[in-house]
Amino acid sequence: MVQTHEKTATSPVNIAVIKYWGKRDTDLILPTNSSISVTLSKEHLQSKTTIRASPLFEKTRLWLNGIEEINLINNKRIQNCLRETKLLRKDYEEKLGKEIGMDNVLSLSTYNLHICSENNFPTAAGLASSASGFACLVYTLSQLYELPVSATELSKIARQGSGSACRSLFGGFVSWQMGSKRDGSDSQALQIASSDHWPELEALICVISDAKKGTSSTEGMQSTVKTSTLLQHRIDNVVPERMKLMTDSILRKDFSKFAELTMKDSNQFHACCLDTFPPIFYLNDTSRAIISVITEYNDKSGECKAAYTFDAGPNAVIYALKQNIPEIINLIFKFFPPSRENLTFFSDPFKLFSDRK
Ligand code: PMV
């Protein structure tokens, strides 16, 4: 009887506090600057992937969100993740073969796969669906293939699917070190601190729009790399220092500093988008109104008690300490009642995602 092998896993999203924007190598997905993110709990936002391997499958196929079959022939990013994990499995089979004899080793690396991937939240709407999606693909493959490799090794593969995916292999606070090698072997994610380190930190997600974004991050970044002079200033003079300061603020649990750096970095990322020619606008009027509300709240409090950040879309993520969350939710509801047309949904507070045990 032919056996089918199957594994299912889930992965969380991560929201950057020092943003990645720009690639120095578009094939290997090597960034022009390092970045830092916080991984959110899987309670509300997660990707789930099931992979089956069978010698009877005629070709490898992938379905997204239960309906759409993805054409894999032209999808280089998915191909990269499949190829790299298969190569690791092949090495592992050879190693096992030497130890216990090739006849006793399952040649999973030669089987075609059927992959089902789904998100429990809107895909490609600036809510980091590609980060959790690619992290989940690579992690589930590593489980199916029983790969004896670290999360950092896997991060180098997930990076080749979607840059920010490399950070979703870890819980808590994560940096993506840009690296300097041409082959990308040192462009990897490392954990700064686990989620247990700062349990008081929570995130609120304001879903202003769940429509697919107008300019994809891939198109947007390359356009910024080609045309923005501000981006080079950011790469040379801003991010290296901010990486140190942000790491330090996380390790010291200094919320005020963490918040200031988070907001400044989000602002500069969107300034680089505006400095792109033609300009890219990810924020809308509601996003800008949220920036004003948080700024005024911090001014009135006499300290930074909340930090907004926006990715390649209009949706806001607000970081705050647990004790201030009810006050911030009230504030947001006051200015943006749930019935308001432009703010369709406001989530519960997010805990941080704990590490895989
Ligand atoms: O990994 P990508 O190609 O989806 O790019 C993500 C870019 C930002 O979300 C805007 C920033 C980041 O560091 O996550």
Coordinates of C-alpha atoms and ligand atoms in Angstrom, one line a residue:
M1 CA 0.0 0.0 0.0
V2 CA 1.3 3.5 -0.9
Q3 CA 1.5 5.7 2.2
T4 CA 0.6 9.4 2.1
H5 CA 2.5 11.7 4.4
E6 CA 0.9 14.8 5.8
K7 CA 1.7 17.7 8.1
T8 CA -0.2 20.8 9.2
A9 CA 1.2 23.8 11.0
T10 CA 0.2 27.4 11.7
S11 CA 2.4 30.6 11.7
P12 CA 1.9 34.1 13.2
V13 CA 2.2 37.5 11.5
N14 CA 4.9 40.0 12.6
I15 CA 4.7 43.8 12.5
A16 CA 7.9 45.6 12.0
V17 CA 9.0 48.4 14.3
I18 CA 12.1 49.1 12.2
K19 CA 10.9 48.7 8.7
Y20 CA 12.4 46.7 5.8
W21 CA 12.0 48.6 2.6
G22 CA 14.3 47.9 -0.4
K23 CA 16.2 44.9 -1.9
R24 CA 19.8 44.8 -2.9
D25 CA 19.3 41.5 -4.6
T26 CA 15.8 40.8 -5.9
D27 CA 16.3 37.0 -6.6
L28 CA 17.7 36.1 -3.2
I29 CA 15.7 38.8 -1.5
L30 CA 18.6 40.5 0.3
P31 CA 17.5 43.7 2.0
T32 CA 19.1 47.2 1.8
N33 CA 18.7 47.5 5.6
S34 CA 18.3 45.4 8.7
S35 CA 14.9 45.4 10.5
I36 CA 13.2 44.5 13.7
S37 CA 9.7 43.2 14.4
V38 CA 7.3 42.0 17.0
T39 CA 5.5 38.7 16.4
L40 CA 1.8 38.7 17.3
S41 CA -0.3 36.0 18.8
K42 CA -1.9 33.5 16.5
E43 CA -5.3 34.0 18.2
H44 CA -6.6 36.4 15.6
L45 CA -4.2 36.5 12.6
Q46 CA -2.6 33.3 11.4
S47 CA -1.7 31.3 8.3
K48 CA -2.4 27.6 8.3
T49 CA -0.8 25.2 5.9
T50 CA -1.3 21.5 5.3
I51 CA 1.1 19.6 3.0
R52 CA 0.7 16.1 1.7
A53 CA 3.5 14.2 0.0
S54 CA 2.7 11.1 -2.2
P55 CA 4.5 9.2 -4.9
L56 CA 1.1 9.1 -6.7
F57 CA 0.8 12.9 -7.1
E58 CA 1.6 13.8 -10.7
K59 CA 2.7 17.3 -9.9
T60 CA 3.1 19.7 -7.0
R61 CA 0.0 21.9 -6.6
L62 CA -0.9 24.7 -4.2
W63 CA -4.3 26.1 -3.2
L64 CA -4.7 29.4 -1.4
N65 CA -7.6 30.0 0.9
G66 CA -9.4 26.9 -0.3
I67 CA -10.4 28.3 -3.7
E68 CA -7.6 29.7 -5.8
E69 CA -5.0 27.3 -7.3
I70 CA -1.7 29.1 -7.7
N71 CA 0.2 28.6 -10.9
L72 CA 3.5 27.4 -9.6
I73 CA 5.4 27.4 -12.9
N74 CA 5.8 31.2 -12.8
N75 CA 6.0 31.6 -9.1
K76 CA 9.7 31.9 -8.4
R77 CA 9.3 32.6 -4.7
I78 CA 7.3 29.5 -3.9
Q79 CA 9.7 27.5 -6.2
N80 CA 12.6 28.8 -4.2
C81 CA 11.1 27.7 -0.9
L82 CA 10.2 24.3 -2.3
R83 CA 13.7 23.8 -3.9
E84 CA 15.7 24.8 -0.8
T85 CA 13.7 22.6 1.6
K86 CA 13.9 19.7 -0.8
L87 CA 17.6 20.0 -1.1
L88 CA 17.9 19.9 2.7
R89 CA 15.7 16.8 2.8
K90 CA 17.9 15.2 0.1
D91 CA 21.0 15.8 2.2
Y92 CA 19.3 14.4 5.2
E93 CA 18.2 11.3 3.3
E94 CA 21.8 10.7 2.2
K95 CA 23.1 11.2 5.7
L96 CA 20.5 8.8 7.1
G97 CA 21.2 6.4 4.2
K98 CA 24.8 6.1 5.3
E99 CA 23.8 5.4 8.9
I100 CA 20.9 3.0 8.4
G101 CA 21.1 1.9 4.7
M102 CA 19.3 3.7 1.8
D103 CA 16.6 1.0 1.7
N104 CA 15.4 2.1 5.1
V105 CA 15.1 5.8 4.2
L106 CA 11.9 7.3 2.9
S107 CA 12.7 9.2 -0.3
L108 CA 10.2 12.0 0.5
S109 CA 12.4 14.5 -1.4
T110 CA 11.3 12.8 -4.7
Y111 CA 7.6 13.0 -4.0
N112 CA 5.3 15.7 -5.4
L113 CA 3.3 17.7 -2.9
H114 CA -0.3 19.0 -2.5
I115 CA -0.3 22.2 -0.4
C116 CA -3.3 24.0 1.1
S117 CA -2.6 27.3 2.6
E118 CA -5.1 29.6 4.3
N119 CA -5.2 32.9 6.2
N120 CA -7.9 33.7 8.8
F121 CA -7.7 37.3 7.8
P122 CA -7.6 39.4 4.5
T123 CA -4.8 38.4 2.2
A124 CA -2.5 41.1 0.7
A125 CA -4.2 43.9 2.5
G126 CA -1.1 45.2 4.4
L127 CA -1.7 42.8 7.3
A128 CA 1.5 40.8 6.7
S129 CA -0.2 37.8 5.1
S130 CA 2.9 37.1 3.0
A131 CA 5.1 37.0 6.1
S132 CA 2.9 34.4 7.9
G133 CA 2.1 32.6 4.7
F134 CA 5.7 32.0 3.6
A135 CA 6.9 31.3 7.1
C136 CA 4.2 28.7 7.4
L137 CA 5.0 27.1 4.1
V138 CA 8.7 26.7 5.0
Y139 CA 8.0 25.6 8.6
T140 CA 5.4 23.0 7.5
L141 CA 7.9 21.6 4.9
S142 CA 10.6 21.4 7.6
Q143 CA 8.2 19.4 9.8
L144 CA 7.1 17.1 6.9
Y145 CA 10.7 16.5 5.9
E146 CA 11.8 16.2 9.6
L147 CA 14.7 18.6 8.9
P148 CA 17.2 18.8 11.7
V149 CA 17.8 22.6 11.2
S150 CA 17.4 25.7 13.4
A151 CA 14.7 28.4 13.0
T152 CA 17.5 30.7 11.8
E153 CA 18.5 28.3 9.0
L154 CA 14.8 28.1 8.0
S155 CA 14.6 31.9 8.1
K156 CA 17.1 32.1 5.2
I157 CA 14.7 30.0 3.1
A158 CA 11.5 31.8 4.2
R159 CA 13.3 35.1 3.3
Q160 CA 13.4 33.9 -0.3
G161 CA 9.6 33.6 -0.4
S162 CA 8.9 37.0 1.2
G163 CA 11.5 39.1 3.0
S164 CA 9.5 39.8 6.1
A165 CA 8.6 36.1 6.4
C166 CA 12.0 35.3 7.8
R167 CA 11.0 37.1 11.1
S168 CA 7.8 35.0 11.5
L169 CA 9.9 31.9 12.3
F170 CA 10.3 33.2 15.8
G171 CA 8.0 34.5 18.6
G172 CA 8.7 37.6 20.6
F173 CA 11.1 40.3 19.3
V174 CA 13.0 39.5 16.2
S175 CA 15.7 41.1 14.1
W176 CA 16.5 40.4 10.5
Q177 CA 20.2 41.0 10.0
M178 CA 20.7 42.2 6.4
G179 CA 24.1 40.4 6.2
S180 CA 26.9 41.3 3.7
K181 CA 27.6 38.1 1.8
R182 CA 26.5 38.0 -1.8
D183 CA 25.1 34.5 -1.5
G184 CA 22.7 35.6 1.3
S185 CA 24.1 33.0 3.8
D186 CA 24.3 35.7 6.5
S187 CA 21.0 37.4 5.8
Q188 CA 18.9 35.8 8.6
A189 CA 16.5 36.3 11.5
L190 CA 17.6 36.1 15.1
Q191 CA 15.5 36.4 18.2
I192 CA 16.3 39.5 20.4
A193 CA 14.0 38.4 23.2
S194 CA 11.1 35.9 23.7
S195 CA 7.5 37.0 24.2
D196 CA 7.9 36.2 28.0
H197 CA 10.4 39.0 28.2
W198 CA 7.8 41.8 27.9
P199 CA 4.3 40.3 28.5
E200 CA 2.9 43.8 29.3
L201 CA 3.3 44.9 25.6
E202 CA 0.2 44.5 23.5
A203 CA -0.9 45.4 20.0
L204 CA -4.2 46.7 18.6
I205 CA -4.9 46.3 14.9
C206 CA -7.2 48.9 13.3
V207 CA -8.5 47.4 10.0
I208 CA -9.3 50.5 8.0
S209 CA -9.5 48.7 4.8
D210 CA -9.2 45.0 3.9
A211 CA -9.0 45.6 0.2
K212 CA -5.9 44.4 -1.7
K213 CA -3.3 47.1 -1.7
G214 CA -2.8 49.1 -4.9
T215 CA 1.0 48.9 -5.1
S216 CA 2.5 45.6 -3.9
S217 CA 5.5 45.8 -1.6
T218 CA 7.7 44.2 -4.3
E219 CA 6.8 46.8 -6.9
G220 CA 6.9 49.6 -4.3
M221 CA 10.3 48.8 -2.9
Q222 CA 12.0 48.6 -6.2
S223 CA 10.5 51.8 -7.3
T224 CA 11.8 53.5 -4.1
V225 CA 15.2 51.9 -4.5
K226 CA 15.4 53.3 -8.0
T227 CA 14.1 56.8 -7.4
S228 CA 14.3 58.0 -3.8
T229 CA 17.3 59.9 -2.5
L230 CA 15.8 59.8 1.0
L231 CA 16.1 56.0 1.1
Q232 CA 19.9 56.1 0.8
H233 CA 20.1 58.5 3.7
R234 CA 17.9 56.1 5.7
I235 CA 20.1 53.1 4.8
D236 CA 23.5 54.9 5.6
N237 CA 22.7 57.3 8.4
V238 CA 19.5 56.2 10.2
V239 CA 18.8 52.5 10.4
P240 CA 22.1 51.3 11.7
E241 CA 21.8 53.5 14.8
R242 CA 18.1 52.8 15.2
M243 CA 18.7 49.0 15.2
K244 CA 21.0 49.4 18.2
L245 CA 18.6 51.8 20.0
M246 CA 15.5 49.7 19.3
T247 CA 17.3 46.5 20.5
D248 CA 18.3 48.3 23.7
S249 CA 14.8 49.7 24.3
I250 CA 13.4 46.2 24.0
L251 CA 15.9 44.6 26.3
R252 CA 15.4 47.4 28.9
K253 CA 11.6 47.3 28.3
D254 CA 11.7 51.1 27.9
F255 CA 8.3 51.7 26.3
S256 CA 8.7 55.4 25.8
K257 CA 11.9 54.9 23.7
F258 CA 10.4 51.9 21.9
A259 CA 7.3 54.0 21.0
E260 CA 9.3 57.0 19.8
L261 CA 11.5 54.9 17.6
T262 CA 8.5 52.8 16.2
M263 CA 6.6 56.0 15.2
K264 CA 9.7 57.7 13.8
D265 CA 10.5 54.7 11.7
S266 CA 7.0 54.2 10.4
N267 CA 7.0 58.0 9.5
Q268 CA 10.3 57.7 7.6
F269 CA 9.3 54.6 5.7
H270 CA 6.1 56.4 4.5
A271 CA 8.3 59.5 3.7
C272 CA 10.4 57.3 1.5
C273 CA 7.3 56.1 -0.3
L274 CA 6.3 59.7 -0.8
D275 CA 9.8 60.4 -2.0
T276 CA 9.5 57.7 -4.7
F277 CA 8.8 58.9 -8.2
P278 CA 5.9 58.6 -9.0
P279 CA 5.0 58.7 -5.3
I280 CA 3.4 55.8 -3.4
F281 CA 0.6 56.5 -1.0
Y282 CA -0.2 53.8 1.5
L283 CA -1.8 55.9 4.2
N284 CA -5.3 57.3 3.7
D285 CA -7.3 60.0 5.6
T286 CA -8.3 57.6 8.4
S287 CA -4.7 56.5 8.8
R288 CA -3.6 60.1 9.2
A289 CA -6.4 60.8 11.6
I290 CA -5.2 57.9 13.8
I291 CA -1.7 59.4 13.8
S292 CA -3.2 62.7 15.0
V293 CA -5.2 61.0 17.8
I294 CA -2.2 59.1 19.1
T295 CA 0.0 62.1 18.9
E296 CA -2.4 64.2 20.9
Y297 CA -2.9 61.4 23.4
N298 CA 0.8 61.2 24.0
D299 CA 1.2 65.0 24.2
K300 CA -1.6 65.2 26.8
S301 CA -0.1 62.3 28.8
G302 CA 3.3 64.0 28.9
E303 CA 4.9 60.7 27.7
C304 CA 4.7 58.2 24.9
K305 CA 1.9 55.8 26.0
A306 CA 1.0 54.5 22.5
A307 CA 2.9 54.0 19.3
Y308 CA 1.3 53.7 15.8
T309 CA 2.9 52.0 12.9
F310 CA 1.8 51.3 9.3
D311 CA 3.0 48.8 6.7
A312 CA 2.3 48.9 3.0
G313 CA -1.4 49.7 3.5
P314 CA -3.6 52.1 5.5
N315 CA -4.2 49.8 8.5
A316 CA -2.8 50.9 11.8
V317 CA -1.1 48.8 14.4
I318 CA -0.9 50.5 17.8
Y319 CA 1.5 49.2 20.4
A320 CA 0.9 50.0 24.1
L321 CA 1.3 48.6 27.5
K322 CA -1.5 46.4 28.8
Q323 CA -2.7 48.9 31.5
N324 CA -3.2 51.6 28.9
I325 CA -5.1 49.5 26.3
P326 CA -8.7 50.1 27.7
E327 CA -8.1 53.9 27.6
I328 CA -6.7 53.7 24.0
I329 CA -9.6 51.6 22.8
N330 CA -12.1 54.1 24.3
L331 CA -10.2 56.9 22.5
I332 CA -10.2 55.2 19.2
F333 CA -13.9 54.3 19.5
K334 CA -14.7 57.9 20.4
F335 CA -13.1 59.3 17.3
F336 CA -13.9 56.3 15.0
P337 CA -17.2 54.7 16.2
P338 CA -17.4 51.1 14.9
S339 CA -20.3 52.1 12.6
R340 CA -18.1 54.7 10.9
E341 CA -17.7 53.7 7.2
N342 CA -14.0 54.0 7.0
L343 CA -13.1 51.9 10.0
T344 CA -14.7 48.5 9.4
F345 CA -13.3 46.5 12.2
F346 CA -11.4 46.9 15.4
S347 CA -9.8 43.9 17.0
D348 CA -9.3 42.8 20.6
P349 CA -5.8 43.4 22.0
F350 CA -3.2 41.1 20.7
K351 CA -0.9 39.2 23.0
L352 CA 2.6 38.4 21.7
F353 CA 3.2 35.0 20.2
S354 CA 5.1 32.6 22.4
D355 CA 7.8 30.4 20.9
R356 CA 7.0 27.0 19.5
K357 CA 7.6 24.6 22.3
Ligands
PMV1 O1 8.2 41.0 2.9 P1 7.4 42.0 2.1 O2 7.8 41.9 0.7 O3 5.9 41.7 2.3 O4 7.7 43.5 2.6 C1 7.3 43.9 3.9 C2 7.5 45.4 4.0 C3 6.9 46.1 5.2 O5 5.8 45.3 5.7 C4 6.3 47.4 4.8 C5 8.0 46.3 6.3 C6 8.4 45.1 7.1 O6 9.6 45.2 7.5 O7 7.6 44.2 7.3

